[in-house]
PDB file of C-alpha atoms in Angstrom:
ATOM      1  CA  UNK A 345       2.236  12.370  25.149  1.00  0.00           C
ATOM      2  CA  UNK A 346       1.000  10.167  22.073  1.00  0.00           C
ATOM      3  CA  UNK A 347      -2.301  10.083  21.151  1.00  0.00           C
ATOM      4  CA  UNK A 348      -3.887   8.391  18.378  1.00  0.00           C
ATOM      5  CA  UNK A 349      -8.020   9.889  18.187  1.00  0.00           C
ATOM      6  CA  UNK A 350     -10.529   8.550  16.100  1.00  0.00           C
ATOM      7  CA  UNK A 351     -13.638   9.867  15.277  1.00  0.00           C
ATOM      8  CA  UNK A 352     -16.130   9.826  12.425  1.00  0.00           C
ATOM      9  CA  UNK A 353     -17.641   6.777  13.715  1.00  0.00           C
ATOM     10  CA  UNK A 354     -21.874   6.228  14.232  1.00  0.00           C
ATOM     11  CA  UNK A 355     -24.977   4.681  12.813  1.00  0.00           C
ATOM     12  CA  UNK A 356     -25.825   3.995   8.983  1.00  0.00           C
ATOM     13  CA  UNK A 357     -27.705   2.101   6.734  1.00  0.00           C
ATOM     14  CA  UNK A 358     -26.729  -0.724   4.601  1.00  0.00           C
ATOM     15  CA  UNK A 359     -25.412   0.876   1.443  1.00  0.00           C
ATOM     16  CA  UNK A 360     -24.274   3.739   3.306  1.00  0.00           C
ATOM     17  CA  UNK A 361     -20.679   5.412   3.973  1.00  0.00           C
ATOM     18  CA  UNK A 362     -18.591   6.735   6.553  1.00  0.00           C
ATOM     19  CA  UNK A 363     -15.302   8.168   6.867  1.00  0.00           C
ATOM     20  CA  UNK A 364     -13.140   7.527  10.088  1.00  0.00           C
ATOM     21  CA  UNK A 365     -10.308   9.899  10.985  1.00  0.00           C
ATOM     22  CA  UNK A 366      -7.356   8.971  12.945  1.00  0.00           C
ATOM     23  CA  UNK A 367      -5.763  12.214  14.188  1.00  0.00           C
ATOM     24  CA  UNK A 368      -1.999  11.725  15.536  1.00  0.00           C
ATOM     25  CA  UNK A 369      -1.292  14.012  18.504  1.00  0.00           C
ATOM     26  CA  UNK A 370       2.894  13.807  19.642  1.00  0.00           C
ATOM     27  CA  UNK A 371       3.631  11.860  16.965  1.00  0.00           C
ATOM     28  CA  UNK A 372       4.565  12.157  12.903  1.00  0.00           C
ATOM     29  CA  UNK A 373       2.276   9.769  11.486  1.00  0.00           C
ATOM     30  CA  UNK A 374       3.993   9.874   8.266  1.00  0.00           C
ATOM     31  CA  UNK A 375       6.868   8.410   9.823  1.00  0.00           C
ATOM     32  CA  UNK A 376       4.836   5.128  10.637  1.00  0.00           C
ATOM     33  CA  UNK A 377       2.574   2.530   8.798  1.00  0.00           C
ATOM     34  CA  UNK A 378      -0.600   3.298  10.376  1.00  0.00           C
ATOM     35  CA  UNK A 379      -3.480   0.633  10.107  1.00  0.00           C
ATOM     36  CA  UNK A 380      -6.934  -0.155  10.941  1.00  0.00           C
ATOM     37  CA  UNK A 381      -8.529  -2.327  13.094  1.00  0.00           C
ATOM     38  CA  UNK A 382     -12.080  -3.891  13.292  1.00  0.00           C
ATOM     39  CA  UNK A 383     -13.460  -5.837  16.584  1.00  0.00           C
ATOM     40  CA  UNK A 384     -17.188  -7.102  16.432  1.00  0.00           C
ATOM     41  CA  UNK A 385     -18.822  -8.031  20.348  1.00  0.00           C
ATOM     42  CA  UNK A 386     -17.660 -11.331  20.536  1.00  0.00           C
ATOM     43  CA  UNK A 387     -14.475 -11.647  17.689  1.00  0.00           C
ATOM     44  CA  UNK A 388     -11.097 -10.644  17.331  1.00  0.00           C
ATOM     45  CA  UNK A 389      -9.641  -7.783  16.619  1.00  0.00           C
ATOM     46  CA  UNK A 390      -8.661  -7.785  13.034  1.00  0.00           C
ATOM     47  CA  UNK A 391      -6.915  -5.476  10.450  1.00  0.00           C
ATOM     48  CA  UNK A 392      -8.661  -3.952   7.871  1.00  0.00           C
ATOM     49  CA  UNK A 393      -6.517  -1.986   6.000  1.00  0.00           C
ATOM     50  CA  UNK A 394      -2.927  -0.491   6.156  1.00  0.00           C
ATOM     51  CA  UNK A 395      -0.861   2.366   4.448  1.00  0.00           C
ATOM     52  CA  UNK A 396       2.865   2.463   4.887  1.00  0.00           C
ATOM     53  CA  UNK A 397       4.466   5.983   5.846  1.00  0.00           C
ATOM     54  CA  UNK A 398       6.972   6.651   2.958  1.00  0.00           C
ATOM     55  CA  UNK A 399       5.657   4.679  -0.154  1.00  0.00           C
ATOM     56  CA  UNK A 400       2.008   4.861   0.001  1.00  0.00           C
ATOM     57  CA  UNK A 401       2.083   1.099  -0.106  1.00  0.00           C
ATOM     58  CA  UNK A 402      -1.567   0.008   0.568  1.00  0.00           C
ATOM     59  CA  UNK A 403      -3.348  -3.160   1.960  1.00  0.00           C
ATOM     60  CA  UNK A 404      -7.012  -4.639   2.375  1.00  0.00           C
ATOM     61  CA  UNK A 405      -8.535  -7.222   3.917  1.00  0.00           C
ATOM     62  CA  UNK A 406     -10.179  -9.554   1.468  1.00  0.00           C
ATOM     63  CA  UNK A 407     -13.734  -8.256   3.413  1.00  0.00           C
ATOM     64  CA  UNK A 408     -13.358  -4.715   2.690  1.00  0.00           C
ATOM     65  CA  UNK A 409     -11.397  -5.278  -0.678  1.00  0.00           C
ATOM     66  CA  UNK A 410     -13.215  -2.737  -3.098  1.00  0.00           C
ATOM     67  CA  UNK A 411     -15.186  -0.735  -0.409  1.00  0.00           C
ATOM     68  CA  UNK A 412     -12.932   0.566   1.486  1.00  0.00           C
ATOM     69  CA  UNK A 413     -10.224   3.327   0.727  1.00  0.00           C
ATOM     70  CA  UNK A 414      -7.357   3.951   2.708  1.00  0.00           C
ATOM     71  CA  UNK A 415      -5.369   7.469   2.610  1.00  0.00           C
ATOM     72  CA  UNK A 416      -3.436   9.628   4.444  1.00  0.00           C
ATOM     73  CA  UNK A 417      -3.118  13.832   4.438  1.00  0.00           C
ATOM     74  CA  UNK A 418       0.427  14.497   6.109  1.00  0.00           C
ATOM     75  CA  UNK A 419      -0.194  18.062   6.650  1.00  0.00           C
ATOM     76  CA  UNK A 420      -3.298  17.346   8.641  1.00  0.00           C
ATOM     77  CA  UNK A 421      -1.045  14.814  10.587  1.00  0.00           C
ATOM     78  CA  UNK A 422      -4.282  11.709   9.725  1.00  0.00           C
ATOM     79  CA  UNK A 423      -4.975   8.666   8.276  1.00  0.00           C
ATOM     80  CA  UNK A 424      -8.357   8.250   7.021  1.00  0.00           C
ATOM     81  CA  UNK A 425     -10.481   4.906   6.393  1.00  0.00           C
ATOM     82  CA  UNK A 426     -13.322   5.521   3.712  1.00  0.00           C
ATOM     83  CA  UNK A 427     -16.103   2.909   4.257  1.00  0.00           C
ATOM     84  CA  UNK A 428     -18.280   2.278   1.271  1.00  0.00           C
ATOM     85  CA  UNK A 429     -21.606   0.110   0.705  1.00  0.00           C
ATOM     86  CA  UNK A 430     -21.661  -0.688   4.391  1.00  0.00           C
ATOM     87  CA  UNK A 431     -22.987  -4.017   5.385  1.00  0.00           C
ATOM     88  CA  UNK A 432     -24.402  -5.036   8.467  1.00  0.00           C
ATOM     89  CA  UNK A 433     -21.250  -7.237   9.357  1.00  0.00           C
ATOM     90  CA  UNK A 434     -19.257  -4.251   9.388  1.00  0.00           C
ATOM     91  CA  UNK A 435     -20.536  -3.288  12.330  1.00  0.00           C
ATOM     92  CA  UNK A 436     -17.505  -2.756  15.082  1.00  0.00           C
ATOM     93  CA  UNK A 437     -15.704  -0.370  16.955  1.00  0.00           C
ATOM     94  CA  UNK A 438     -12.482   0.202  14.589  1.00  0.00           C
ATOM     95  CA  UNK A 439      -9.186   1.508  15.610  1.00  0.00           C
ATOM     96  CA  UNK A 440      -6.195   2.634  13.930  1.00  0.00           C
ATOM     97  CA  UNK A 441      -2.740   1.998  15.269  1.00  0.00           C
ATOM     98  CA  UNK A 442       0.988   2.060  14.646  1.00  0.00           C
ATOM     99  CA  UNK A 443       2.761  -0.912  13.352  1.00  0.00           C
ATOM    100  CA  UNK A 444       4.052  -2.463  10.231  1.00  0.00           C
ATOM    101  CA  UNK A 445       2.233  -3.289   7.075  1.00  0.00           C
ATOM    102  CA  UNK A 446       1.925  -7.048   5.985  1.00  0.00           C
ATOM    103  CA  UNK A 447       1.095  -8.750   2.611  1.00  0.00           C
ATOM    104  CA  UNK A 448      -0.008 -11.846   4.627  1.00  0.00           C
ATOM    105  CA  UNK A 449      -2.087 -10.433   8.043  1.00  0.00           C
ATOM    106  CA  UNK A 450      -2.334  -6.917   6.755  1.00  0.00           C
ATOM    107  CA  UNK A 451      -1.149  -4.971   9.824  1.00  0.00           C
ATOM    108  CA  UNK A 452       0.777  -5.944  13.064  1.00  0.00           C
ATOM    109  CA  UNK A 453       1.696  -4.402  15.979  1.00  0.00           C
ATOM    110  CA  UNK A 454       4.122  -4.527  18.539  1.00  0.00           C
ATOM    111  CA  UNK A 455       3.705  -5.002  22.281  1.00  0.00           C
ATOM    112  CA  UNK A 456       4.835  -2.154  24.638  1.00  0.00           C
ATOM    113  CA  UNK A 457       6.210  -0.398  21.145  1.00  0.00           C
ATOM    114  CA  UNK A 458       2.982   0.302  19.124  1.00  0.00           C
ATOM    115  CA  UNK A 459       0.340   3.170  19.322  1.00  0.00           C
ATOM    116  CA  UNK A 460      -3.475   2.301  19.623  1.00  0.00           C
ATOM    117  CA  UNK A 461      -6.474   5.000  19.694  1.00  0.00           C
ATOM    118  CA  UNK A 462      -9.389   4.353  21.919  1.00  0.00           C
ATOM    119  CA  UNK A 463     -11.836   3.336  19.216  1.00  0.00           C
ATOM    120  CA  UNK A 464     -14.893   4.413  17.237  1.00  0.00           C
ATOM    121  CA  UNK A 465     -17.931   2.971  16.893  1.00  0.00           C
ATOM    122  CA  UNK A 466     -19.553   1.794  13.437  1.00  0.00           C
ATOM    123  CA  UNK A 467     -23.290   0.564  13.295  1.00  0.00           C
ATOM    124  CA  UNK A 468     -24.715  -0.546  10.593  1.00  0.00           C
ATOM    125  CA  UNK A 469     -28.562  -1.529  10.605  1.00  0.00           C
ATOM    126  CA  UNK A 470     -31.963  -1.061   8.743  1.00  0.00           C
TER     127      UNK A 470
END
């Protein structure tokens, strides 16, 4: 069974940082261009970031440009999301997922083919 799991999620402070994890379980995540995924109460669901699974090729969101890092550790079978001088707008639940890299949208997915996790929640408030 395929499971993406994320974790690392919970409350900070503007200016603060927090590192997500998204742990593949029956699946090589090296073999896939894993992203991540944002969705505020009320908005879309929107890609934040994506690393592709052989080249290291990396994209960001023009919100998270510069405060966010992307990277993956193979042998620990994860994908992490760094999240740096945290603003109160980046408050979500985020999600990482299988898919395909884009210069244009940053990630995509496809229906009935693509892996999602269940979500972790970010909070960001004084």
């Amino acid at each position: 069974q395929v499971q993406l799991v994320e974790s690392g999620g919970g409350w900070v402070q503007p200016g603060g940082s927090l590192t997500l994890s998204c742990l593949g379980s029956g699946i090589n995540l090296d073999h896939y261009a894993i992203g991540w995924y944002r969705q505020a109460p009320g908005k879309e669901r929107d890609a934040v970031s994506c690393i592709v699974g052989d080249d290291y090729t990396i994209y960001y969101a023009d919100s998270v440009r510069g405060r966010f890092v992307i990277s993956r550790d193979n042998a620990k079978n994860t994908v992490f999301l760094q999240m740096n001088n945290l603003k109160p707008e980046d408050t979500a639940v985020y999600y990482c997922a299988t898919g395909y890299c884009s210069s244009t949208n940053v990630h995509g997915t496809t229906p009935d083919l693509d892996y999602w996790g269940q979500g972790t929640q970010v909070t960001v408030s004084s």
